[in-house]
Tab-separated table of C-alpha atoms in Angstrom:
chain	number	residue	atom	x	y	z
A	1	MET	CA	108.277	-114.672	167.333
A	2	ARG	CA	106.011	-117.667	164.755
A	3	LYS	CA	104.067	-114.590	163.650
A	4	GLN	CA	107.300	-113.183	162.727
A	5	LEU	CA	108.823	-116.290	161.580
A	6	LEU	CA	105.571	-116.149	158.849
A	7	THR	CA	106.038	-112.134	157.849
A	8	THR	CA	109.531	-113.350	157.088
A	9	ALA	CA	108.475	-115.493	154.766
A	10	LEU	CA	105.047	-113.897	153.401
A	11	LEU	CA	108.173	-111.645	152.931
A	12	SER	CA	110.900	-113.459	151.046
A	13	ALA	CA	108.090	-115.587	148.705
A	14	MET	CA	106.471	-111.895	147.857
A	15	ALA	CA	110.423	-111.118	146.719
A	16	PHE	CA	111.151	-114.057	144.821
A	17	ASN	CA	107.716	-113.804	142.924
A	18	GLN	CA	108.416	-109.702	141.945
A	19	ALA	CA	112.146	-110.827	140.918
A	20	CYS	CA	111.110	-114.125	138.932
A	21	ASN	CA	108.014	-111.283	136.902
A	22	SER	CA	111.311	-109.420	136.761
A	23	ASN	CA	112.733	-111.729	134.915
A	24	LYS	CA	109.746	-112.445	132.624
A	25	GLU	CA	109.666	-109.027	131.752
A	26	GLU	CA	113.737	-108.567	130.602
A	27	ALA	CA	112.999	-111.594	129.020
A	28	LYS	CA	109.878	-110.172	127.475
A	29	ASP	CA	111.782	-107.386	126.490
A	30	GLU	CA	115.163	-109.417	125.350
A	31	GLU	CA	112.676	-110.996	123.142
A	32	GLY	CA	110.465	-107.728	121.526
A	33	LYS	CA	113.977	-106.057	120.956
A	34	LYS	CA	113.749	-105.073	117.668
A	35	PRO	CA	116.223	-104.799	115.618
A	36	LEU	CA	116.893	-101.256	114.547
A	37	SER	CA	116.733	-98.226	116.821
A	38	LEU	CA	117.621	-95.092	115.934
A	39	ILE	CA	119.858	-92.306	116.598
A	40	VAL	CA	118.679	-88.462	116.173
A	41	VAL	CA	121.621	-86.424	115.793
A	42	GLU	CA	121.302	-82.399	116.594
A	43	PRO	CA	117.340	-82.117	115.068
A	44	GLY	CA	117.376	-78.522	113.740
A	45	HIS	CA	114.785	-79.025	110.125
A	46	PHE	CA	111.055	-80.154	111.118
A	47	HIS	CA	111.962	-83.009	108.473
A	48	ALA	CA	113.789	-84.232	111.208
A	49	ALA	CA	110.002	-85.343	113.502
A	50	LEU	CA	108.476	-86.410	109.680
A	51	VAL	CA	110.897	-88.979	109.851
A	52	GLN	CA	109.066	-90.419	113.104
A	53	LYS	CA	105.321	-89.438	112.069
A	54	SER	CA	104.925	-93.010	111.419
A	55	MET	CA	105.974	-96.482	113.185
A	56	TYR	CA	108.545	-98.378	111.755
A	57	ASP	CA	108.322	-102.914	111.895
A	58	ASP	CA	111.802	-102.874	112.704
A	59	VAL	CA	112.746	-99.819	114.892
A	60	ASP	CA	112.888	-99.913	118.213
A	61	SER	CA	110.100	-97.567	120.096
A	62	VAL	CA	113.107	-95.672	121.731
A	63	VAL	CA	114.713	-93.003	120.461
A	64	HIS	CA	118.370	-91.706	121.282
A	65	VAL	CA	118.788	-87.806	121.338
A	66	TYR	CA	121.344	-86.137	121.112
A	67	ALA	CA	121.534	-82.131	120.581
A	68	THR	CA	122.053	-78.974	121.966
A	69	GLU	CA	119.594	-77.244	124.420
A	70	GLY	CA	117.376	-74.656	122.734
A	71	PRO	CA	114.336	-73.709	120.402
A	72	ASP	CA	115.081	-76.611	117.658
A	73	VAL	CA	115.513	-80.139	119.522
A	74	LYS	CA	112.559	-78.695	121.404
A	75	ALA	CA	110.225	-77.768	118.127
A	76	TYR	CA	111.224	-81.464	117.638
A	77	LEU	CA	110.674	-83.225	120.842
A	78	ASP	CA	107.017	-81.545	120.323
A	79	LYS	CA	106.526	-82.877	117.066
A	80	VAL	CA	107.065	-86.202	117.322
A	81	GLU	CA	104.782	-85.637	121.210
A	82	LYS	CA	101.629	-84.042	118.742
A	83	TYR	CA	102.693	-87.645	117.180
A	84	ASN	CA	102.208	-89.724	120.075
A	85	SER	CA	99.385	-88.504	120.760
A	86	ALA	CA	97.545	-88.252	117.615
A	87	PRO	CA	93.868	-88.780	117.713
A	88	GLU	CA	94.413	-91.526	114.804
A	89	ASN	CA	96.817	-93.509	114.458
A	90	PRO	CA	98.748	-92.486	117.311
A	91	THR	CA	102.435	-93.452	117.217
A	92	ARG	CA	104.653	-94.819	120.465
A	93	TRP	CA	107.991	-93.119	120.586
A	94	LYS	CA	110.143	-92.439	123.801
A	95	GLU	CA	112.236	-89.716	123.237
A	96	GLU	CA	115.700	-90.175	125.552
A	97	VAL	CA	117.456	-86.773	125.503
A	98	TYR	CA	121.143	-86.216	125.551
A	99	THR	CA	121.229	-81.996	125.356
A	100	GLY	CA	125.425	-80.377	125.773
A	101	THR	CA	127.203	-79.080	124.015
A	102	ASP	CA	129.345	-82.400	123.639
A	103	PHE	CA	126.448	-84.359	121.875
A	104	MET	CA	128.110	-85.082	119.247
A	105	ASP	CA	131.083	-86.860	121.269
A	106	LYS	CA	128.526	-88.322	123.299
A	107	MET	CA	126.410	-89.875	121.267
A	108	LEU	CA	129.680	-90.961	119.671
A	109	SER	CA	130.798	-92.976	122.503
A	110	ASP	CA	127.375	-94.216	123.834
A	111	LYS	CA	126.604	-95.728	120.857
A	112	LYS	CA	123.186	-96.697	122.140
A	113	GLY	CA	121.364	-97.486	118.317
A	114	ASN	CA	122.695	-97.936	115.314
A	115	VAL	CA	120.990	-95.706	112.725
A	116	VAL	CA	121.053	-92.521	112.767
A	117	VAL	CA	118.803	-89.600	111.574
A	118	LEU	CA	120.413	-86.498	110.324
A	119	ALA	CA	118.336	-83.479	109.901
A	120	GLY	CA	119.055	-80.188	111.024
A	121	ASN	CA	122.104	-77.075	109.869
A	122	ASN	CA	123.598	-78.163	107.148
A	123	GLN	CA	127.329	-76.470	108.349
A	124	LYS	CA	128.639	-78.733	110.122
A	125	LYS	CA	126.059	-81.903	108.892
A	126	THR	CA	129.031	-83.264	107.057
A	127	ASP	CA	130.937	-83.650	109.327
A	128	TYR	CA	128.445	-85.804	111.660
A	129	ILE	CA	128.191	-88.455	109.167
A	130	LYS	CA	131.234	-88.968	108.104
A	131	LYS	CA	132.262	-89.489	111.834
A	132	SER	CA	128.680	-91.354	112.343
A	133	VAL	CA	130.323	-93.308	109.404
A	134	ASP	CA	133.699	-94.216	111.239
A	135	ALA	CA	132.311	-95.297	113.949
A	136	GLY	CA	129.791	-97.917	112.313
A	137	LEU	CA	126.529	-96.565	112.536
A	138	ASN	CA	124.164	-96.453	109.946
A	139	VAL	CA	123.311	-92.468	108.423
A	140	LEU	CA	119.462	-91.677	106.982
A	141	ALA	CA	120.487	-87.628	106.073
A	142	ASP	CA	118.008	-85.109	104.999
A	143	LYS	CA	119.338	-83.723	101.412
A	144	PRO	CA	122.019	-81.866	101.047
A	145	MET	CA	124.323	-84.321	102.612
A	146	ALA	CA	127.388	-81.206	100.848
A	147	ILE	CA	126.308	-77.416	100.330
A	148	ASP	CA	129.576	-76.568	98.627
A	149	ALA	CA	133.151	-78.022	97.237
A	150	ALA	CA	135.269	-78.880	100.532
A	151	GLY	CA	131.311	-80.956	101.472
A	152	PHE	CA	131.685	-83.402	98.960
A	153	ASP	CA	135.270	-84.384	98.860
A	154	LYS	CA	134.408	-85.258	103.420
A	155	LEU	CA	130.651	-87.089	101.729
A	156	LYS	CA	132.232	-88.616	99.101
A	157	GLU	CA	135.680	-90.052	101.413
A	158	ALA	CA	132.369	-90.714	104.105
A	159	PHE	CA	130.901	-92.728	100.985
A	160	GLU	CA	134.035	-94.565	101.488
A	161	SER	CA	134.751	-95.269	104.672
A	162	ALA	CA	130.205	-96.610	104.966
A	163	LYS	CA	131.569	-98.991	102.478
A	164	LYS	CA	134.156	-99.799	104.351
A	165	ASN	CA	132.680	-100.530	107.801
A	166	ASN	CA	129.900	-102.264	106.145
A	167	VAL	CA	126.795	-99.508	106.634
A	168	LEU	CA	124.649	-97.836	104.275
A	169	LEU	CA	125.224	-94.053	103.974
A	170	TYR	CA	121.573	-93.008	102.768
A	171	ASP	CA	119.963	-89.496	101.994
A	172	ILE	CA	115.818	-89.003	101.303
A	173	MET	CA	114.353	-88.277	98.423
A	174	THR	CA	110.901	-87.994	98.754
A	175	GLU	CA	109.851	-86.725	95.796
A	176	ARG	CA	110.736	-89.435	94.048
A	177	TYR	CA	108.126	-90.862	96.237
A	178	GLU	CA	105.251	-88.464	94.343
A	179	ILE	CA	102.609	-89.655	92.049
A	180	THR	CA	102.994	-87.664	89.200
A	181	ASN	CA	107.083	-88.271	88.693
A	182	ALA	CA	106.909	-92.206	89.902
A	183	LEU	CA	104.414	-91.864	86.493
A	184	GLN	CA	106.158	-89.929	85.070
A	185	ARG	CA	109.403	-91.888	85.110
A	186	GLU	CA	106.856	-94.626	84.703
A	187	LEU	CA	105.790	-93.033	80.793
A	188	ALA	CA	109.142	-91.942	79.911
A	189	ALA	CA	110.012	-96.091	80.139
A	190	VAL	CA	106.844	-97.156	77.628
A	191	PRO	CA	108.985	-96.662	74.190
A	192	GLU	CA	104.926	-96.713	72.472
A	193	ILE	CA	103.632	-93.327	74.729
A	194	PHE	CA	106.901	-91.831	75.319
A	195	GLY	CA	109.423	-92.439	72.476
A	196	GLU	CA	113.620	-91.723	73.006
A	197	LEU	CA	114.447	-89.156	74.812
A	198	GLN	CA	115.689	-85.959	73.753
A	199	LYS	CA	119.398	-84.506	73.820
A	200	GLY	CA	117.916	-81.346	72.881
A	201	THR	CA	120.088	-78.283	73.468
A	202	PRO	CA	121.370	-75.908	75.802
A	203	GLU	CA	118.786	-73.476	74.903
A	204	ASN	CA	116.403	-75.823	74.322
A	205	PRO	CA	116.782	-77.950	77.190
A	206	ALA	CA	114.933	-81.466	76.670
A	207	VAL	CA	114.267	-82.236	80.412
A	208	MET	CA	113.302	-79.365	82.707
A	209	LYS	CA	112.437	-79.732	86.377
A	210	GLU	CA	111.586	-76.031	88.012
A	211	SER	CA	109.814	-75.812	92.035
A	212	VAL	CA	108.996	-72.771	93.367
A	213	HIS	CA	109.193	-72.614	96.977
A	214	HIS	CA	108.036	-70.899	99.687
A	215	TYR	CA	108.738	-69.478	103.729
A	216	PHE	CA	106.103	-69.575	105.252
A	217	LYS	CA	103.619	-72.571	105.143
A	218	TYR	CA	101.973	-75.071	107.398
A	219	ILE	CA	102.836	-77.932	108.296
A	220	SER	CA	101.020	-80.777	109.849
A	221	GLY	CA	98.203	-78.204	110.279
A	222	GLU	CA	100.558	-75.821	112.481
A	223	PRO	CA	102.562	-72.103	110.826
A	224	LEU	CA	106.156	-73.361	110.593
A	225	VAL	CA	108.535	-70.989	112.754
A	226	ARG	CA	111.931	-71.173	111.092
A	227	PRO	CA	115.382	-71.655	113.076
A	228	THR	CA	117.468	-68.099	111.670
A	229	TRP	CA	119.614	-70.493	111.392
A	230	PHE	CA	117.490	-71.440	107.854
A	231	PHE	CA	118.430	-67.703	106.159
A	232	ASP	CA	122.009	-68.671	106.755
A	233	VAL	CA	123.458	-69.425	103.551
A	234	LYS	CA	126.682	-70.267	105.084
A	235	GLN	CA	125.289	-73.119	107.469
A	236	GLN	CA	121.729	-74.001	105.047
A	237	GLY	CA	123.048	-74.098	102.488
A	238	GLU	CA	122.104	-71.973	99.249
A	239	GLY	CA	119.397	-73.165	97.287
A	240	MET	CA	121.972	-73.990	94.178
A	241	VAL	CA	122.773	-76.720	96.687
A	242	ASP	CA	119.303	-77.202	98.317
A	243	VAL	CA	116.237	-77.211	97.417
A	244	THR	CA	118.182	-78.671	93.954
A	245	THR	CA	119.257	-81.998	95.219
A	246	HIS	CA	115.850	-83.497	94.883
A	247	LEU	CA	115.852	-81.905	90.842
A	248	VAL	CA	118.888	-82.813	89.850
A	249	ASP	CA	117.989	-86.408	91.180
A	250	LEU	CA	114.699	-86.687	89.452
A	251	VAL	CA	116.146	-86.131	86.653
A	252	GLN	CA	118.648	-88.954	87.207
A	253	TRP	CA	116.694	-91.122	88.157
A	254	SER	CA	113.697	-91.052	85.386
A	255	ALA	CA	115.873	-89.752	82.577
A	256	PHE	CA	118.412	-92.365	83.409
A	257	PRO	CA	117.049	-95.411	85.872
A	258	ASP	CA	118.572	-98.137	87.393
A	259	VAL	CA	121.966	-96.305	86.079
A	260	ALA	CA	125.059	-96.149	87.404
A	261	LEU	CA	126.439	-92.506	86.676
A	262	ASP	CA	130.077	-91.494	87.048
A	263	TYR	CA	130.471	-87.272	86.866
A	264	ALA	CA	133.158	-87.079	85.471
A	265	LYS	CA	132.870	-88.985	82.593
A	266	ASP	CA	128.638	-88.496	81.943
A	267	MET	CA	128.078	-85.556	83.244
A	268	GLU	CA	129.037	-81.631	82.007
A	269	LEU	CA	128.219	-78.221	83.344
A	270	LEU	CA	127.184	-75.648	81.126
A	271	SER	CA	125.716	-72.774	83.094
A	272	SER	CA	124.572	-72.141	87.319
A	273	LYS	CA	122.884	-68.466	88.189
A	274	ARG	CA	123.132	-67.806	91.427
A	275	THR	CA	119.707	-64.343	92.943
A	276	ALA	CA	118.453	-63.282	96.468
A	277	THR	CA	115.185	-63.297	98.088
A	278	GLN	CA	114.439	-60.239	99.682
A	279	LEU	CA	112.759	-60.450	103.490
A	280	THR	CA	111.878	-57.692	105.049
A	281	PRO	CA	112.316	-57.482	109.339
A	282	SER	CA	108.459	-58.187	109.823
A	283	GLN	CA	108.496	-60.943	107.473
A	284	PHE	CA	111.745	-62.714	109.346
A	285	LYS	CA	109.772	-62.635	112.084
A	286	LEU	CA	106.428	-63.738	110.614
A	287	VAL	CA	108.627	-67.250	110.050
A	288	THR	CA	110.812	-67.327	112.748
A	289	LYS	CA	109.392	-65.580	115.822
A	290	SER	CA	112.895	-63.401	116.370
A	291	GLU	CA	113.254	-59.806	117.419
A	292	THR	CA	115.431	-59.033	114.877
A	293	PHE	CA	118.287	-59.974	112.813
A	294	PRO	CA	121.273	-61.722	114.598
A	295	ASP	CA	124.297	-61.276	114.470
A	296	PHE	CA	125.751	-63.575	112.396
A	297	LEU	CA	122.620	-62.517	109.644
A	298	LYS	CA	123.537	-58.737	109.547
A	299	LYS	CA	126.008	-60.042	106.477
A	300	ASP	CA	123.673	-60.263	103.961
A	301	VAL	CA	121.344	-57.139	105.420
A	302	LYS	CA	121.627	-53.846	103.386
A	303	ASP	CA	118.737	-51.462	104.136
A	304	THR	CA	117.290	-52.966	106.898
A	305	ILE	CA	116.270	-55.716	104.254
A	306	LEU	CA	118.031	-59.145	103.773
A	307	ASN	CA	118.885	-60.996	100.895
A	308	VAL	CA	118.771	-65.088	100.761
A	309	TYR	CA	120.364	-66.790	97.834
A	310	SER	CA	118.063	-69.448	97.947
A	311	ASN	CA	117.578	-69.652	93.932
A	312	GLY	CA	118.973	-71.302	91.858
A	313	GLU	CA	119.870	-72.655	88.354
A	314	MET	CA	121.721	-75.037	86.395
A	315	THR	CA	122.224	-75.918	82.889
A	316	TYR	CA	124.273	-79.486	82.164
A	317	LYS	CA	124.758	-82.715	80.096
A	318	LEU	CA	124.108	-85.642	81.502
A	319	LYS	CA	125.000	-88.441	79.319
A	320	GLY	CA	124.319	-86.208	76.947
A	321	VAL	CA	120.946	-85.417	77.242
A	322	HIS	CA	120.539	-81.540	77.916
A	323	ALA	CA	119.298	-80.767	80.711
A	324	LYS	CA	118.025	-77.435	83.379
A	325	VAL	CA	116.728	-77.282	86.846
A	326	SER	CA	115.592	-74.108	89.119
A	327	VAL	CA	114.080	-73.472	92.190
A	328	LEU	CA	112.466	-70.227	93.050
A	329	TRP	CA	112.099	-69.218	97.216
A	330	ASN	CA	108.934	-66.899	97.944
A	331	PHE	CA	108.664	-65.489	101.168
A	332	GLN	CA	104.611	-66.977	101.376
A	333	ALA	CA	102.159	-68.493	97.984
A	334	PRO	CA	99.322	-66.502	97.501
A	335	GLU	CA	96.207	-68.035	99.784
A	336	GLY	CA	94.211	-71.438	98.930
A	337	THR	CA	97.985	-72.167	96.879
A	338	GLY	CA	101.461	-73.929	97.536
A	339	ASP	CA	104.446	-74.899	96.573
A	340	THR	CA	104.947	-75.830	92.855
A	341	HIS	CA	106.525	-78.090	90.393
A	342	TYR	CA	107.025	-77.797	86.721
A	343	SER	CA	108.617	-80.971	84.829
A	344	ILE	CA	108.554	-81.889	81.544
A	345	MET	CA	110.268	-84.497	79.495
A	346	LYS	CA	110.845	-84.516	75.868
A	347	GLY	CA	110.885	-87.795	73.854
A	348	SER	CA	110.584	-88.717	70.145
A	349	LYS	CA	106.652	-89.353	70.348
A	350	SER	CA	105.581	-87.393	73.116
A	351	ASN	CA	106.620	-85.129	75.858
A	352	LEU	CA	105.882	-86.251	79.148
A	353	ILE	CA	104.727	-82.756	81.349
A	354	VAL	CA	103.839	-81.943	85.268
A	355	ARG	CA	101.864	-78.821	85.794
A	356	GLN	CA	101.037	-77.259	88.856
A	357	GLY	CA	99.609	-73.949	88.366
A	358	LYS	CA	96.431	-72.152	88.709
A	359	ASP	CA	95.032	-74.500	86.127
A	360	GLN	CA	96.062	-77.584	88.040
A	361	LYS	CA	94.529	-75.783	91.165
A	362	TYR	CA	98.284	-76.765	92.066
A	363	LYS	CA	98.341	-79.873	92.534
A	364	PRO	CA	100.303	-81.701	89.967
A	365	VAL	CA	98.728	-83.450	87.194
A	366	LEU	CA	101.110	-85.773	84.411
A	367	TYR	CA	99.873	-85.201	80.480
A	368	ILE	CA	101.400	-86.820	77.658
A	369	GLU	CA	101.130	-84.224	75.322
A	370	THR	CA	102.003	-85.550	71.197
A	371	LYS	CA	101.863	-84.129	67.982
A	372	ASP	CA	100.556	-87.253	66.446
A	373	LYS	CA	97.475	-87.591	66.775
A	374	SER	CA	96.303	-90.992	64.218
A	375	LYS	CA	93.951	-93.598	65.400
A	376	ALA	CA	97.044	-95.993	64.630
A	377	TYR	CA	99.550	-94.405	67.810
A	378	GLU	CA	96.125	-93.895	69.790
A	379	ASP	CA	95.552	-97.815	70.278
A	380	ALA	CA	99.860	-97.579	70.785
A	381	VAL	CA	99.318	-96.165	73.964
A	382	ALA	CA	96.079	-97.014	74.947
A	383	ALA	CA	97.669	-100.886	74.649
A	384	ALA	CA	100.968	-99.635	76.715
A	385	PHE	CA	99.145	-98.028	79.414
A	386	LYS	CA	97.953	-101.236	80.193
A	387	PRO	CA	101.126	-103.091	82.224
A	388	VAL	CA	101.442	-99.244	83.926
A	389	GLN	CA	97.280	-99.111	85.810
A	390	ASP	CA	98.287	-103.089	85.921
A	391	LYS	CA	101.527	-100.888	88.551
A	392	TYR	CA	99.122	-98.790	89.656
A	393	PRO	CA	95.403	-100.415	89.733
A	394	GLY	CA	92.855	-96.911	89.164
A	395	ILE	CA	94.772	-94.459	87.217
A	396	GLU	CA	93.457	-93.296	83.905
A	397	LEU	CA	93.441	-91.452	80.818
A	398	LYS	CA	91.468	-88.508	79.648
A	399	LYS	CA	92.276	-87.511	76.417
A	400	ILE	CA	92.079	-83.723	76.366
A	401	ALA	CA	92.842	-81.803	73.502
A	402	ALA	CA	96.928	-81.256	73.135
A	403	GLY	CA	96.501	-85.568	73.841
A	404	TRP	CA	96.246	-87.105	77.129
A	405	GLU	CA	95.650	-86.225	80.976
A	406	ILE	CA	96.627	-88.588	83.470
A	407	THR	CA	93.537	-89.189	85.776
A	408	ILE	CA	94.954	-90.555	89.090
A	409	PRO	CA	93.265	-91.800	91.997
A	410	ALA	CA	92.873	-89.529	95.412
A	411	LYS	CA	94.480	-92.309	97.573
A	412	TYR	CA	97.613	-91.658	95.624
A	413	ASP	CA	97.541	-88.133	96.987
A	414	THR	CA	99.193	-89.035	100.752
A	415	GLY	CA	101.208	-86.022	100.495
A	416	HIS	CA	105.059	-84.790	100.822
A	417	GLU	CA	104.943	-85.875	105.480
A	418	SER	CA	103.207	-89.101	103.925
A	419	HIS	CA	106.774	-89.295	101.748
A	420	PHE	CA	108.983	-89.411	104.503
A	421	ALA	CA	108.386	-92.693	105.546
A	422	GLN	CA	107.950	-93.956	102.516
A	423	VAL	CA	111.805	-93.716	102.240
A	424	ALA	CA	112.761	-94.535	105.659
A	425	ASN	CA	111.543	-98.096	105.210
A	426	ALA	CA	112.485	-98.738	101.572
A	427	TYR	CA	115.770	-97.443	104.040
A	428	MET	CA	114.831	-100.407	106.294
A	429	GLY	CA	115.110	-102.556	103.314
A	430	PHE	CA	117.908	-101.260	102.334
A	431	LEU	CA	119.261	-102.107	106.276
A	432	LYS	CA	117.517	-105.900	105.754
A	433	ALA	CA	119.239	-106.741	102.300
A	434	GLY	CA	122.940	-105.268	103.738
A	435	LYS	CA	122.981	-103.349	100.544
A	436	LEU	CA	121.507	-100.361	98.470
A	437	PRO	CA	121.041	-100.883	94.862
A	438	GLU	CA	124.618	-100.841	93.256
A	439	TRP	CA	123.600	-97.626	90.892
A	440	GLU	CA	122.575	-95.586	94.147
A	441	VAL	CA	125.816	-94.442	95.946
A	442	PRO	CA	127.689	-93.803	92.287
A	443	ASN	CA	124.216	-91.055	91.562
A	444	MET	CA	124.720	-89.589	95.195
A	445	ILE	CA	128.056	-88.441	94.727
A	446	ALA	CA	127.067	-88.135	91.000
A	447	LYS	CA	124.034	-85.646	92.524
A	448	TYR	CA	126.199	-82.971	95.220
A	449	TRP	CA	129.367	-82.837	92.453
A	450	LEU	CA	127.058	-81.180	90.518
A	451	THR	CA	125.381	-79.238	92.783
A	452	THR	CA	128.711	-77.886	94.164
A	453	GLU	CA	130.251	-77.473	91.602
A	454	ALA	CA	127.736	-75.313	89.837
A	455	LEU	CA	127.823	-73.233	93.504
A	456	LYS	CA	131.230	-72.653	92.862
A	457	LYS	CA	130.939	-71.844	89.305
A	458	ALA	CA	127.548	-69.242	89.662
A	459	LYS	CA	130.590	-67.072	92.231
């Protein structure tokens, strides 16, 4: 009897201790709870995973994923797992996954986080954005946030809803963090070097940006497998409204930094055109792992060749300045090359040009090219460059026949994948401040008006 009582007492003591420890752990978890928690909805693009290639101070490690069952969500989870098990700087994401056809309704009823990350099929993205902000959730969305005129109207409503519900809606503009783009903007704001931005003409625009992309490429060291819907412009969006989003953003951001734009007053679309990239069945199989073209692509197949309207260009006026942006998709870059970017801003004293061709070994290089070869101008450039050097230690002016090449230390060339964390960190800062910079929302609206209007005009 005494032995039995002793056993009971011991068991009671153990249970009490466990309860105390459990309460301590719960308290500890509560103390360690981060203010931000991610909800990833229908991740169909590798950009969804790239947002999670890093950890963030204010973001909880538990990520709530809502998606339809299938290869897209599996590819996303595989990439996150790869980042979790990386030999250097591994992440610590814990993915809680719900799959089902009602994933959006389930996400909205659960509301397990406060920041929705959207990167995937663009056909329904604007709708997902609107529903999320209507529910009082912040949204960080991959571009494009709208792929047609109807989507643009809904996006405008979403921004109004976000304002009413005091949440932040923001798109992922990674190209602002590419060092040559950042420095081009910086130098365009230095009158001693650049002078004044020229107005240009429709035939000879003052600002031009051209981008060449490739369907087959390597991401995080592995061949990128794209979903079959990526090649359906009804789901992905045409080139005119997809990659051009970055280029239009860079024009606004560098030509009129921190200026709020009104598309109704400040923008005039002059011309736009679209063309198709052609893929053979074997090329399609290589990049999608699909043996055949799915039924939804049959409308774009002629004589066994798939025609994807992924190329587009537009000319327009922005506050009186003539600009042109164009995007071209090829299947695969030649060996040792990759996506390329060309950009020129024409000033009264010099042109700021980013080139990324064979001579640059397919790495973007920024040049200051000028007609004024005088000693006085050279001295003025050297003096005016010093504050830029203070901001970006290590950059140098290298004299060339046409003017100068900007030499940039390798530490600034962090690569496209790292820019997602830079955008996310900036966004976390805005969330902490409770607002975006005043110019961001009007300029996002202006950007998507232009791209969707250009598509409408091209068609």
